PDB file of C-alpha atoms and ligand atoms in Angstrom:
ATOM      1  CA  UNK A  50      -7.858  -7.877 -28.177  1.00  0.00           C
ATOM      2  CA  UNK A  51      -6.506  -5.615 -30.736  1.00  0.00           C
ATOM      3  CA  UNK A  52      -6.053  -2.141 -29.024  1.00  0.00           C
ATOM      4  CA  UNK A  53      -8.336  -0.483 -31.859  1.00  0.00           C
ATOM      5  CA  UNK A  54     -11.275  -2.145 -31.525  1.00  0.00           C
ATOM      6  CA  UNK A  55     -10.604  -1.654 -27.382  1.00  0.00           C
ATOM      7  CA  UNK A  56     -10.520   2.057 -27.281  1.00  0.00           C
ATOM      8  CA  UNK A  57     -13.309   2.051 -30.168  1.00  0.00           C
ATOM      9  CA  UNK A  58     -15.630  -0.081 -27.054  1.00  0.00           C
ATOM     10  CA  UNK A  59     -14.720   2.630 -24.743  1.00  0.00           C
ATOM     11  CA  UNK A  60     -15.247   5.249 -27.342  1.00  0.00           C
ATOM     12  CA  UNK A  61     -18.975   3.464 -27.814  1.00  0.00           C
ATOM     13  CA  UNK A  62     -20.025   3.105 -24.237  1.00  0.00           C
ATOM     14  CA  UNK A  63     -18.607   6.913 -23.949  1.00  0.00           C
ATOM     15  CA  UNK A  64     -20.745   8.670 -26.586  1.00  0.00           C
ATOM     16  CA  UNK A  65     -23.808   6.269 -25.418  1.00  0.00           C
ATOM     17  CA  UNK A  66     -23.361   7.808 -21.664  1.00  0.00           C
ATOM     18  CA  UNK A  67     -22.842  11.860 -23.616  1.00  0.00           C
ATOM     19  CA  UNK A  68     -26.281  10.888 -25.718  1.00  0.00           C
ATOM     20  CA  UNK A  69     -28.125  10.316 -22.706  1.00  0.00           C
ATOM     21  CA  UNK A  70     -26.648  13.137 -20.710  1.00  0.00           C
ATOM     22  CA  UNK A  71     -27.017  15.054 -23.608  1.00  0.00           C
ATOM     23  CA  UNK A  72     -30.994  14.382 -23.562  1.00  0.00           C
ATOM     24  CA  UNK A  73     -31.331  15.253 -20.193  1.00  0.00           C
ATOM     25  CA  UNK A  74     -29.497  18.840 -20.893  1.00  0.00           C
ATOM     26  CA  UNK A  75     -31.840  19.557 -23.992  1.00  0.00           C
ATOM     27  CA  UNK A  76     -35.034  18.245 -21.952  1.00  0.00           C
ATOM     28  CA  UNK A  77     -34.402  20.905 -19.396  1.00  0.00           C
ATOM     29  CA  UNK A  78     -32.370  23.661 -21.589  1.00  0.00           C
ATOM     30  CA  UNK A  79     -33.818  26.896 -20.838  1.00  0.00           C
ATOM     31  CA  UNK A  80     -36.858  25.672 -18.374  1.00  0.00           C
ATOM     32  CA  UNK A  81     -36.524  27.469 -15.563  1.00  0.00           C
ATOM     33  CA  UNK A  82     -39.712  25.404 -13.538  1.00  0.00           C
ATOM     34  CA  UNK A  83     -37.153  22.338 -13.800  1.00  0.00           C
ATOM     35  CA  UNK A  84     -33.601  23.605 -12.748  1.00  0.00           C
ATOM     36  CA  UNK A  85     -32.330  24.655  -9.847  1.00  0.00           C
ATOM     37  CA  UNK A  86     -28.912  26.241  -9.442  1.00  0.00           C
ATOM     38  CA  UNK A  87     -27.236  26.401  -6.326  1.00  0.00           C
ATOM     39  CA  UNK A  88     -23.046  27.765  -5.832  1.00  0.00           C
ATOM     40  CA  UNK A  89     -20.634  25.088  -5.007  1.00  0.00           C
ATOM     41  CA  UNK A  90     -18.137  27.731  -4.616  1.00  0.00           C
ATOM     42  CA  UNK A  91     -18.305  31.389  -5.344  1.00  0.00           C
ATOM     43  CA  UNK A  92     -18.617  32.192  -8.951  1.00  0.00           C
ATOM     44  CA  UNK A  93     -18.584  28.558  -9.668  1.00  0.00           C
ATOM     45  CA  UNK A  94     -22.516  26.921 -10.381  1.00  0.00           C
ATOM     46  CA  UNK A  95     -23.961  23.558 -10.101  1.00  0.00           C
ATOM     47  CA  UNK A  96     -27.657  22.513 -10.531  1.00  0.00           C
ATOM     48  CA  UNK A  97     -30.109  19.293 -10.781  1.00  0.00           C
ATOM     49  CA  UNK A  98     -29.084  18.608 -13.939  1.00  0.00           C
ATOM     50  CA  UNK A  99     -25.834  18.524 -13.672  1.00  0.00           C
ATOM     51  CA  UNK A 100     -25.966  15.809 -11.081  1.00  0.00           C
ATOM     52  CA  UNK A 101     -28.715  13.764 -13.382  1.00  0.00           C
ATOM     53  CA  UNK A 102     -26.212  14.032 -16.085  1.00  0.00           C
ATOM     54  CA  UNK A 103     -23.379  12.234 -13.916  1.00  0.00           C
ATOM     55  CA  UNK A 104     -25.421   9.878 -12.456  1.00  0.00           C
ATOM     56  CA  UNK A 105     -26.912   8.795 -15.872  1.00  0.00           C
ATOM     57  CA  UNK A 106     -23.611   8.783 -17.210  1.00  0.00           C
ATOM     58  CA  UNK A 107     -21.671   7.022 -14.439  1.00  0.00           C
ATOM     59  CA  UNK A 108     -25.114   4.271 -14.607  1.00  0.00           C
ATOM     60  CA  UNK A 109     -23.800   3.640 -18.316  1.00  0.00           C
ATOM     61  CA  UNK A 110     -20.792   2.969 -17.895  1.00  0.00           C
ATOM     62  CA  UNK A 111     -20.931   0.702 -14.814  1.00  0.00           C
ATOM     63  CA  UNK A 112     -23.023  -1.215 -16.639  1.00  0.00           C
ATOM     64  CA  UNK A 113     -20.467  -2.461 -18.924  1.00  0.00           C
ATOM     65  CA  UNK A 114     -17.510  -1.642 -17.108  1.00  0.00           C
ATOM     66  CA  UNK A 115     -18.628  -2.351 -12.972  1.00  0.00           C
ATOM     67  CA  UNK A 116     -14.958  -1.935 -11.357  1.00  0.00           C
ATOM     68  CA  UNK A 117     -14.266   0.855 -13.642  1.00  0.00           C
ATOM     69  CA  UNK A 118     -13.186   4.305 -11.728  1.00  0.00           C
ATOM     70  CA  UNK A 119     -14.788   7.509 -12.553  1.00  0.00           C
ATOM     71  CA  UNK A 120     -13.568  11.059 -11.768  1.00  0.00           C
ATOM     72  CA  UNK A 121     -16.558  13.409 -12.591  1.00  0.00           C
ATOM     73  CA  UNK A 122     -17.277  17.010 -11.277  1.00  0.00           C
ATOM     74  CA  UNK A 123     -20.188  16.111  -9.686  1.00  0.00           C
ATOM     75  CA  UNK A 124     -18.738  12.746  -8.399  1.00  0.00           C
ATOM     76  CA  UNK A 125     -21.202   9.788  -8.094  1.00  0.00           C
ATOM     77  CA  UNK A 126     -20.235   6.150  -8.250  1.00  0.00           C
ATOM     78  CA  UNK A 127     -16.568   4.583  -7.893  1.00  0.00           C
ATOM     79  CA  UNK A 128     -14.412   7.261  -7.147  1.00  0.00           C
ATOM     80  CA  UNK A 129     -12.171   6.000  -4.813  1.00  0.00           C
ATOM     81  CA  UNK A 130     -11.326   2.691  -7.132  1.00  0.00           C
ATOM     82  CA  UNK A 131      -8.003   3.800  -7.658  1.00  0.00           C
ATOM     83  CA  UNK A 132      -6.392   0.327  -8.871  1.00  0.00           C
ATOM     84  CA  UNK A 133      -8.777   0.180 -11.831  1.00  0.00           C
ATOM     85  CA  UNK A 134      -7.212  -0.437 -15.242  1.00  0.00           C
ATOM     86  CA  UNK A 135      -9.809   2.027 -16.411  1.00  0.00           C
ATOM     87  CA  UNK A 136     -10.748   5.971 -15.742  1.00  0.00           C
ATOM     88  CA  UNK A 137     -13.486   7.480 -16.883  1.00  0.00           C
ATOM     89  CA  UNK A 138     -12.875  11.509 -16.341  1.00  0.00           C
ATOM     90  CA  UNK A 139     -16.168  13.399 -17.165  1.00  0.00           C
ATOM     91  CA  UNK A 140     -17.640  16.476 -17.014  1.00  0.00           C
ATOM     92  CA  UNK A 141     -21.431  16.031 -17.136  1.00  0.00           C
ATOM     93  CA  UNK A 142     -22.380  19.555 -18.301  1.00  0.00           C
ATOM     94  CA  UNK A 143     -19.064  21.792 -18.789  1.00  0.00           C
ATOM     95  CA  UNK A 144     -20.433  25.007 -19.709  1.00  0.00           C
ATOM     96  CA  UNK A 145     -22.666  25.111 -16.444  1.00  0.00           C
ATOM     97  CA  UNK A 146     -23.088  29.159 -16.598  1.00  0.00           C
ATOM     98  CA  UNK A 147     -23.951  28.936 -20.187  1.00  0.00           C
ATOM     99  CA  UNK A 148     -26.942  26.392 -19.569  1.00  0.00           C
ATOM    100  CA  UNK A 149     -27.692  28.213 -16.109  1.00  0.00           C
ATOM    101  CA  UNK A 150     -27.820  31.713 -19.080  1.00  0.00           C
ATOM    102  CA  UNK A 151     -29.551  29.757 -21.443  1.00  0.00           C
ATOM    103  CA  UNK A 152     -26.628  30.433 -24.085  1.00  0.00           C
ATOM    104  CA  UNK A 153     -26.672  27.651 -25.808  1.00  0.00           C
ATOM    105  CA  UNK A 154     -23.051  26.645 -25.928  1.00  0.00           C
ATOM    106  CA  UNK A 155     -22.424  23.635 -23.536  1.00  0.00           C
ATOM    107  CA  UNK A 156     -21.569  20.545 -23.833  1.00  0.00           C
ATOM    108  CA  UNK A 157     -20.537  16.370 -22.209  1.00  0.00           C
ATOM    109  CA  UNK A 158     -16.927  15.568 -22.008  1.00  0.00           C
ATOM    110  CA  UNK A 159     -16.075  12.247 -21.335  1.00  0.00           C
ATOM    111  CA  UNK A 160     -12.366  11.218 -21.530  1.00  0.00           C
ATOM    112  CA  UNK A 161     -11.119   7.369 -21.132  1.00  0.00           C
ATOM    113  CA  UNK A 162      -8.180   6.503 -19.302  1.00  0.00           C
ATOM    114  CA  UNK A 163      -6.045   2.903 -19.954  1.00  0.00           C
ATOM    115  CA  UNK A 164      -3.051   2.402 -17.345  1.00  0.00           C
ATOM    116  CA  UNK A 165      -2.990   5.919 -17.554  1.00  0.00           C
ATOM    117  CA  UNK A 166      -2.944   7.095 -20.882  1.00  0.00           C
ATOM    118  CA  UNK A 167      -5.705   8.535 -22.488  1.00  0.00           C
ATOM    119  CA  UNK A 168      -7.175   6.245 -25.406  1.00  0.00           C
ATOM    120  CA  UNK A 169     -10.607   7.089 -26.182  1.00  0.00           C
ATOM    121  CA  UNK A 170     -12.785  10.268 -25.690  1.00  0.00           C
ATOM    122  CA  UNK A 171     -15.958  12.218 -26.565  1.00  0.00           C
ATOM    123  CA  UNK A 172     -17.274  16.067 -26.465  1.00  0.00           C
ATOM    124  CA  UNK A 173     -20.663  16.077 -26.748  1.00  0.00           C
ATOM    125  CA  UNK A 174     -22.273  19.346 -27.775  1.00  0.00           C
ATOM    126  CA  UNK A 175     -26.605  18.098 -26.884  1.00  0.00           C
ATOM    127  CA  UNK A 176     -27.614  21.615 -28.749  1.00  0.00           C
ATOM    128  CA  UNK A 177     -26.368  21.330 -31.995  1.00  0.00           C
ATOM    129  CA  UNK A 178     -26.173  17.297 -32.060  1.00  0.00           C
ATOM    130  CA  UNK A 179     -22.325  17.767 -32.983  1.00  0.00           C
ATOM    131  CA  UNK A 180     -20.313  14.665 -31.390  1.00  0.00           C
ATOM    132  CA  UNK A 181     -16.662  15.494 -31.669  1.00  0.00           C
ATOM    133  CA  UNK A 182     -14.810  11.564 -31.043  1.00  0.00           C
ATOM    134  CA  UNK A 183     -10.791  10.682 -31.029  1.00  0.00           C
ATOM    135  CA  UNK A 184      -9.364   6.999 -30.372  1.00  0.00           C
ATOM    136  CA  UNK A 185      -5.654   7.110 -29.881  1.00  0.00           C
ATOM    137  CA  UNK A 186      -3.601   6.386 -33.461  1.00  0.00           C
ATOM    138  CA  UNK A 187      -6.754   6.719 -35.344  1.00  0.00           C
ATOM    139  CA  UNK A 188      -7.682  10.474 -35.896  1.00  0.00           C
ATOM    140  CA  UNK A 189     -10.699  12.972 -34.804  1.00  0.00           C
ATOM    141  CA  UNK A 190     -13.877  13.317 -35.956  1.00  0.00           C
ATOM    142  CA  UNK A 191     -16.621  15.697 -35.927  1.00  0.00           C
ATOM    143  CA  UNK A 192     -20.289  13.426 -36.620  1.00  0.00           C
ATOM    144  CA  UNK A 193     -18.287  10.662 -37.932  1.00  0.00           C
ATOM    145  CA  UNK A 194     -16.193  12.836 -40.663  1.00  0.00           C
ATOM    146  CA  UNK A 195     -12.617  12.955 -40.011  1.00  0.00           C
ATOM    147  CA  UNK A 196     -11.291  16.804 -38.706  1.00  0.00           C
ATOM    148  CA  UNK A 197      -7.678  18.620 -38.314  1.00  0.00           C
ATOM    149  CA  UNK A 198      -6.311  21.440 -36.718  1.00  0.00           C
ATOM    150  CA  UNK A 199      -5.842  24.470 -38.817  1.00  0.00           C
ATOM    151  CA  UNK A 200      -3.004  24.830 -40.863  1.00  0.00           C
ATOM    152  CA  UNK A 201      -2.201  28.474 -39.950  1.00  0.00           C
ATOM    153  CA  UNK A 202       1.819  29.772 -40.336  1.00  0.00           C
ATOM    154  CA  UNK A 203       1.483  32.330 -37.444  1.00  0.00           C
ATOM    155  CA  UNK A 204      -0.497  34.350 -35.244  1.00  0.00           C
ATOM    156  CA  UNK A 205      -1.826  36.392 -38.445  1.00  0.00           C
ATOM    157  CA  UNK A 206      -5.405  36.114 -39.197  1.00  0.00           C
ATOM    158  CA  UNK A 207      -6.275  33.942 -36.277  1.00  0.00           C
ATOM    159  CA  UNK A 208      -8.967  33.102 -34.165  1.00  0.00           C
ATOM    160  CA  UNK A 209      -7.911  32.390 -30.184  1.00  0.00           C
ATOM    161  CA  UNK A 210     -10.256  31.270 -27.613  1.00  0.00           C
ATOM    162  CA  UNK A 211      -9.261  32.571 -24.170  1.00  0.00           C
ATOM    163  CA  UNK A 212     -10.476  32.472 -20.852  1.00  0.00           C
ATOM    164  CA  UNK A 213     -10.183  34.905 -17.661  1.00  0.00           C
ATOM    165  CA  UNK A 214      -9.569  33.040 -14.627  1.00  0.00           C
ATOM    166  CA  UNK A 215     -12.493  34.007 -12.873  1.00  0.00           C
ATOM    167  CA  UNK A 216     -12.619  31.685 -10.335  1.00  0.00           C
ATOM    168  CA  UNK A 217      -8.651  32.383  -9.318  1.00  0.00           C
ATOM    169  CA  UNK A 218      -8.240  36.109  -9.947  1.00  0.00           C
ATOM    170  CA  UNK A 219      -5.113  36.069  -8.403  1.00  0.00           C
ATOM    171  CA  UNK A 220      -3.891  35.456 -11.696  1.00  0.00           C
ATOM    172  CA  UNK A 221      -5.319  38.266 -13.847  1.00  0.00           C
ATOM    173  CA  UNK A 222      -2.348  40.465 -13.617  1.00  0.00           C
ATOM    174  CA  UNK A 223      -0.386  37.295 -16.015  1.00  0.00           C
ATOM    175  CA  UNK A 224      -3.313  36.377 -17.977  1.00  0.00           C
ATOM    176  CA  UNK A 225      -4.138  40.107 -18.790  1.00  0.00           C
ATOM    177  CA  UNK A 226      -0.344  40.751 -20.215  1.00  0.00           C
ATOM    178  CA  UNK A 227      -0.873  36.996 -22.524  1.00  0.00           C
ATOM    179  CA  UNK A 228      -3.785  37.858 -23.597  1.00  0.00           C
ATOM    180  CA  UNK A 229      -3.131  41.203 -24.491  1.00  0.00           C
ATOM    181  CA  UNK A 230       0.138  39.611 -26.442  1.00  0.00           C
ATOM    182  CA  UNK A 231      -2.108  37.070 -28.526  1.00  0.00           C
ATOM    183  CA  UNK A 232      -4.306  39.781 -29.281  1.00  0.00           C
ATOM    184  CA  UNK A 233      -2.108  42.319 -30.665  1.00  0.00           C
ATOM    185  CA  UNK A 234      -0.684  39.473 -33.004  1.00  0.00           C
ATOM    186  CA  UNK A 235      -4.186  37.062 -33.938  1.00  0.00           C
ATOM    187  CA  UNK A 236      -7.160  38.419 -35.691  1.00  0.00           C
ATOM    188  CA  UNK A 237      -9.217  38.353 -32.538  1.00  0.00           C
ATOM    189  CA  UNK A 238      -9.839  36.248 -29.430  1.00  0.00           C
ATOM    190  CA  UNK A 239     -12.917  34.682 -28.166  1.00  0.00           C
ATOM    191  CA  UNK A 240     -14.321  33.652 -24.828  1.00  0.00           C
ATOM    192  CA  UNK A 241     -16.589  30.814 -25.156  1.00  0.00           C
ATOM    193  CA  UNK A 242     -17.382  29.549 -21.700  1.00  0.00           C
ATOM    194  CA  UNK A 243     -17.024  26.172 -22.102  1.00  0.00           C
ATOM    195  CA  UNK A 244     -13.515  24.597 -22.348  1.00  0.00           C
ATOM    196  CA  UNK A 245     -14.105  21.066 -23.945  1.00  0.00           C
ATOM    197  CA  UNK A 246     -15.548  23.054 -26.777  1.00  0.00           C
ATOM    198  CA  UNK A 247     -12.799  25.535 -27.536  1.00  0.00           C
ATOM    199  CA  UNK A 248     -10.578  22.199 -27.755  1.00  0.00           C
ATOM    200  CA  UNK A 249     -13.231  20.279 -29.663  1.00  0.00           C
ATOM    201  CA  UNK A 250     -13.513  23.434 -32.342  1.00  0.00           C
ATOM    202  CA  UNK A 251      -9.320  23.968 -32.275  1.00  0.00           C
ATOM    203  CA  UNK A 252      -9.490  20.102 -33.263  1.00  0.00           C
ATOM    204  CA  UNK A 253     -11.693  20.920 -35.741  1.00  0.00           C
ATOM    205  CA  UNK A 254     -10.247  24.138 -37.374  1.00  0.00           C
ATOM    206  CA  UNK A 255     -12.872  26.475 -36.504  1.00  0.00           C
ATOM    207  CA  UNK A 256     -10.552  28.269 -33.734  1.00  0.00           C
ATOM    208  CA  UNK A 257      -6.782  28.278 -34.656  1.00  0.00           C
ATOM    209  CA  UNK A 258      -5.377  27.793 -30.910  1.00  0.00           C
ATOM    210  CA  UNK A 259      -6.363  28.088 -27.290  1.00  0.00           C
ATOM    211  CA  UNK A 260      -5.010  28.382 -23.996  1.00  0.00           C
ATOM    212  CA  UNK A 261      -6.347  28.889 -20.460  1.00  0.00           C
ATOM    213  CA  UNK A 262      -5.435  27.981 -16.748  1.00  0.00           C
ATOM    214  CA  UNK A 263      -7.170  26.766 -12.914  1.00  0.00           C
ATOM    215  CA  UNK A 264      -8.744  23.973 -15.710  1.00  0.00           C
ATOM    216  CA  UNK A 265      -9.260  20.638 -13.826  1.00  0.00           C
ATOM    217  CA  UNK A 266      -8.919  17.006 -15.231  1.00  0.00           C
ATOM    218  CA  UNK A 267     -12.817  16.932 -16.333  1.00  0.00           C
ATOM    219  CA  UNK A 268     -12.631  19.875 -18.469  1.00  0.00           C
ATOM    220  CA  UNK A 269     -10.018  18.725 -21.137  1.00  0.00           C
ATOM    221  CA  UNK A 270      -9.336  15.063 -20.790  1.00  0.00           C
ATOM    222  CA  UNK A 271     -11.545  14.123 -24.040  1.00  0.00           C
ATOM    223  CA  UNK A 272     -10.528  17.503 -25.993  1.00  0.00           C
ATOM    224  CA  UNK A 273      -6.558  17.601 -25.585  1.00  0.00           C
ATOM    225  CA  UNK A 274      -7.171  13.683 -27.385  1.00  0.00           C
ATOM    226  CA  UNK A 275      -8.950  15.500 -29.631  1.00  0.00           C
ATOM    227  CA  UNK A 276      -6.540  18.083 -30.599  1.00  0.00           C
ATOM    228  CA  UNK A 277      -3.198  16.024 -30.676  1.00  0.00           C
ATOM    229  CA  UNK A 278      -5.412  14.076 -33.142  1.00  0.00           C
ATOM    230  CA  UNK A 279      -6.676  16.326 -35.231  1.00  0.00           C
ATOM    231  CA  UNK A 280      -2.650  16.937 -35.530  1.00  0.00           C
ATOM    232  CA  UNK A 281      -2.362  19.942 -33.095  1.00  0.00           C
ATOM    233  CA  UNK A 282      -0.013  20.342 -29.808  1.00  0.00           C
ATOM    234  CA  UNK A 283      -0.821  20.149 -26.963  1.00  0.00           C
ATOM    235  CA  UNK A 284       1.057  21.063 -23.485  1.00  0.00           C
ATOM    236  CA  UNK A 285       0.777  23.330 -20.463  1.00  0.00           C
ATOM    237  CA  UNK A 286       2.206  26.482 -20.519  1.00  0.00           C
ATOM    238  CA  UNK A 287       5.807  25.904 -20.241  1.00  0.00           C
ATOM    239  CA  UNK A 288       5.525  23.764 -23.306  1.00  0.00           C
ATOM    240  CA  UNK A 289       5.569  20.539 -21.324  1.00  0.00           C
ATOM    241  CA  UNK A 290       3.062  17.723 -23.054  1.00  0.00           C
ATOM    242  CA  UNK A 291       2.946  15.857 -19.464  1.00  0.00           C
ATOM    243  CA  UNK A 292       2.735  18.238 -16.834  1.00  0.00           C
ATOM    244  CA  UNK A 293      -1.615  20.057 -17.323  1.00  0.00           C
ATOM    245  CA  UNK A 294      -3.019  17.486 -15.689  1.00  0.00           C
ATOM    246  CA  UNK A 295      -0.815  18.750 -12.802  1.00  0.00           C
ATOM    247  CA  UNK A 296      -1.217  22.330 -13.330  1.00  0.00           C
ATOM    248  CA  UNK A 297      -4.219  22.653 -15.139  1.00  0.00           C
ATOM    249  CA  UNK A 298      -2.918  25.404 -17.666  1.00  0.00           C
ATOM    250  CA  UNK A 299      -3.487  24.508 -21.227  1.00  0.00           C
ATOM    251  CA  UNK A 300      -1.943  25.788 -24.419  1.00  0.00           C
ATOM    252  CA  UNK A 301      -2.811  24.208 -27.957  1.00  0.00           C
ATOM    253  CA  UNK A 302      -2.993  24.524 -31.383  1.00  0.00           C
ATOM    254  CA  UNK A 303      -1.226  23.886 -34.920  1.00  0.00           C
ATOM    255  CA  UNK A 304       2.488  23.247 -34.391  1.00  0.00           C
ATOM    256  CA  UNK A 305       2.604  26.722 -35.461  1.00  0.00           C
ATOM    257  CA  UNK A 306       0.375  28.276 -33.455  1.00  0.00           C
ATOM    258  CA  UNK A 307       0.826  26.234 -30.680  1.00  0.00           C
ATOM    259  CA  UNK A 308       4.464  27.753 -30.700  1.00  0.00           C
ATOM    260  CA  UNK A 309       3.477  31.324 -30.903  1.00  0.00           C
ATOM    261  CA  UNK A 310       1.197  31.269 -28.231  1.00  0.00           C
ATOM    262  CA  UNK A 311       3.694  29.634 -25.867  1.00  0.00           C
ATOM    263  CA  UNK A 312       5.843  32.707 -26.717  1.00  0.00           C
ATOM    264  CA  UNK A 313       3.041  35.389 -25.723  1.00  0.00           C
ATOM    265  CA  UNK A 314       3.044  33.209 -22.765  1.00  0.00           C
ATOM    266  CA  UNK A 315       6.504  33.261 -21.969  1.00  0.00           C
ATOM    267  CA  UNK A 316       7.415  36.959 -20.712  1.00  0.00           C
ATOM    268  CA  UNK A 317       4.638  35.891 -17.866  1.00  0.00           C
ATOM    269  CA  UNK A 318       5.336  32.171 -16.853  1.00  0.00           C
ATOM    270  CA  UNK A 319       7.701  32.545 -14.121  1.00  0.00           C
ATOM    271  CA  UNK A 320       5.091  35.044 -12.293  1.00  0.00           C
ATOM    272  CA  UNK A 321       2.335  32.357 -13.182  1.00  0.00           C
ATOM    273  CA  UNK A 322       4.485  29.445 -12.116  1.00  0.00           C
ATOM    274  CA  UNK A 323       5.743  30.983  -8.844  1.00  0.00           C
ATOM    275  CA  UNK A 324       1.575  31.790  -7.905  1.00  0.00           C
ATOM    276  CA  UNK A 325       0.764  28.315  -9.398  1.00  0.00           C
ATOM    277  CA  UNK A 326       3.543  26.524  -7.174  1.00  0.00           C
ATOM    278  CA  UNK A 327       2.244  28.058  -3.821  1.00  0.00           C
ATOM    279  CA  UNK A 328      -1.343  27.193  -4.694  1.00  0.00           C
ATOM    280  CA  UNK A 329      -0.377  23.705  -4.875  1.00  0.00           C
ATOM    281  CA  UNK A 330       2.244  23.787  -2.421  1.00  0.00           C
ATOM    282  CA  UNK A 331      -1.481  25.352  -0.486  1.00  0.00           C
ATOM    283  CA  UNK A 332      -3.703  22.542  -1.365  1.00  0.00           C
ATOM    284  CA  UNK A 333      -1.146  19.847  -0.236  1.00  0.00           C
ATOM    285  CA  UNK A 334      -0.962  20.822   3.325  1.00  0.00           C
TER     286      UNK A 334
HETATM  287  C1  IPD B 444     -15.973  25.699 -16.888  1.00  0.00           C
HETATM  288  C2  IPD B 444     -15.922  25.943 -18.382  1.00  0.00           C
HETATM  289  C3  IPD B 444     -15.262  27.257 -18.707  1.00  0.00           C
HETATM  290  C4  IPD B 444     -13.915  27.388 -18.065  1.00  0.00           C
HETATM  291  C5  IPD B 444     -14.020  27.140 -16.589  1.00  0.00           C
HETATM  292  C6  IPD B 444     -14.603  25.757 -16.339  1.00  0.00           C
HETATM  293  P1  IPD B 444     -17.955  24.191 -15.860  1.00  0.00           P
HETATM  294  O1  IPD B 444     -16.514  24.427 -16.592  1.00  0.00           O
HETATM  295  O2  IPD B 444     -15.239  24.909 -19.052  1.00  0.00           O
HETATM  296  O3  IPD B 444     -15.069  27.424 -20.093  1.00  0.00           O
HETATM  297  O4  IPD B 444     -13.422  28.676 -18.291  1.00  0.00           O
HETATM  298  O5  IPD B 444     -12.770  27.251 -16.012  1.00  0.00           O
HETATM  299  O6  IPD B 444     -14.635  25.497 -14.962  1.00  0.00           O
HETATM  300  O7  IPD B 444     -17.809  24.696 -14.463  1.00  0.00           O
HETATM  301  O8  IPD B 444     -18.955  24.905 -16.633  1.00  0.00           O
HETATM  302  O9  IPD B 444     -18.064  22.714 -15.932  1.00  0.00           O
HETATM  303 CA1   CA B 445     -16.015  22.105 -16.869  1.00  0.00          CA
HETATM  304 CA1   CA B 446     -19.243  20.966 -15.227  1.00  0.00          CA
END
């Protein structure tokens, strides 16, 4: 089959799992009598719906695909297939304190694997209806109309979405000092609260750049597609474009801006690196 109209199937059966998902989160959006939140870890929610949403979603897409694998947060179905051709890395709400708030700003990510290279992937943002889709070699789109990164020189006049690592504070110290760099050169910084989002909106121009760390798989698999086709960079924070599914730290943006923010990163990374090394080194044993 011509790879095209492959990854547009997967991109299909993807944005039919985030619609449903999607109608689950709006169903329940702000009604307290039908969710209930419970900590997975500290600082770090889950509730009912989340698990609906995965199970809904990982029901879709074993319908089509039934020896697919599927990495979710809130794992459900197929997990452990690890020879399949096909993963299917989602994050069923991403932006769980937001819906848990009622801020509406949340949203389904659902990223495609083939042999190991993403192809095909959807952020799905229920509240506003916005579907933000990428195939590889074929471009980004916001609702069907085609979107691009930015086309910003510098850090001047931008917009940066940031994060604090919240759930890993032993890296505040570093994150303060790059944060503190981007914002004495961009216009100002933001802190959304959900990450497939601030890549969805870099993709789409609305933010000029973006970087944050202790992400997992779920959280940027469909948006870092996004963003490398919507014609921004995307790599961790050393500036490698293989190595954030290891580490989890993200950095993107225009070519540009992509550059200068790996450069208010820089005077940090080998602090970062060194604490992100023995955290691994720490989950291994
Ligand atoms: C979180 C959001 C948030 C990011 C956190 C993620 P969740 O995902 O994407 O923006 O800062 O690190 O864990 O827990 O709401 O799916
Ligand atoms: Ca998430
Ligand atoms: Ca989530």
């Amino acid at each position: 089959m011509n790879p095209h109209h492959q990854y547009r199937a997967y991109l299909n059966i993807a944005v039919k799992a985030a619609r449903s998902a999607g109608r689950l989160i709006v169903r329940n959006f702000e009604n307290a009598d039908t969710v209930q939140v419970s900590e997975k870890n500290k600082d770090d929610l889950v509730t009912n719906i989340d698990r609906e949403c995965q199970r809904t979603i990982a029901e879709t897409i074993l319908h089509f695909y039934p020896e697919d694998r599927i990495t979710g947060e809130e794992n459900s179905a197929n997990t452990e297939n690890v020879s399949a051709e096909r993963e299917w890395i989602v994050d069923p709400i991403d932006g769980t304190t937001n819906f848990v708030k009622g801020i509406p700003h949340v949203a389904v990510s659902i990223g495609v694997k083939f042999r190991g290279e993403t192809v095909a992937g959807c952020v799905y943002d229920p509240i506003l209806d916005e579907l933000f889709t990428a195939e590889k070699g074929s471009g980004a789109q916001l609702n069907d109309r085609k979107i691009h990164v930015s086309n910003r020189q510098s850090l001047n006049g931008t917009i940066i979405a940031v994060s604090y690592p919240h759930r890993k504070r032993q890296y505040l110290d570093e994150y303060r000092d790059m944060m503190n760099r981007a914002f004495d050169r961009c216009a100002d910084l933001r802190r959304m609260g959900t990450a497939s989002l601030d890549l969805a909106y870099v993709a789409a121009g609305r933010l000029d750049g973006y970087f944050e760390a202790c992400l997992y798989p779920w959280d940027f698999a469909a948006g870092e597609l996004l963003v490398r086709e919507a014609g921004g960079f995307v790599t961790d924070f050393s500036g490698d474009k293989d190595a954030f599914y290891k580490s989890g730290a993200i950095v993107c943006g225009s070519p540009h801006v992509h550059k200068a923010l790996l450069d208010c990163i820089a005077p940090d990374l080998k602090s970062f690196s060194k604490k992100l090394e023995e955290e691994l080194k720490a989950k291994e044993k």
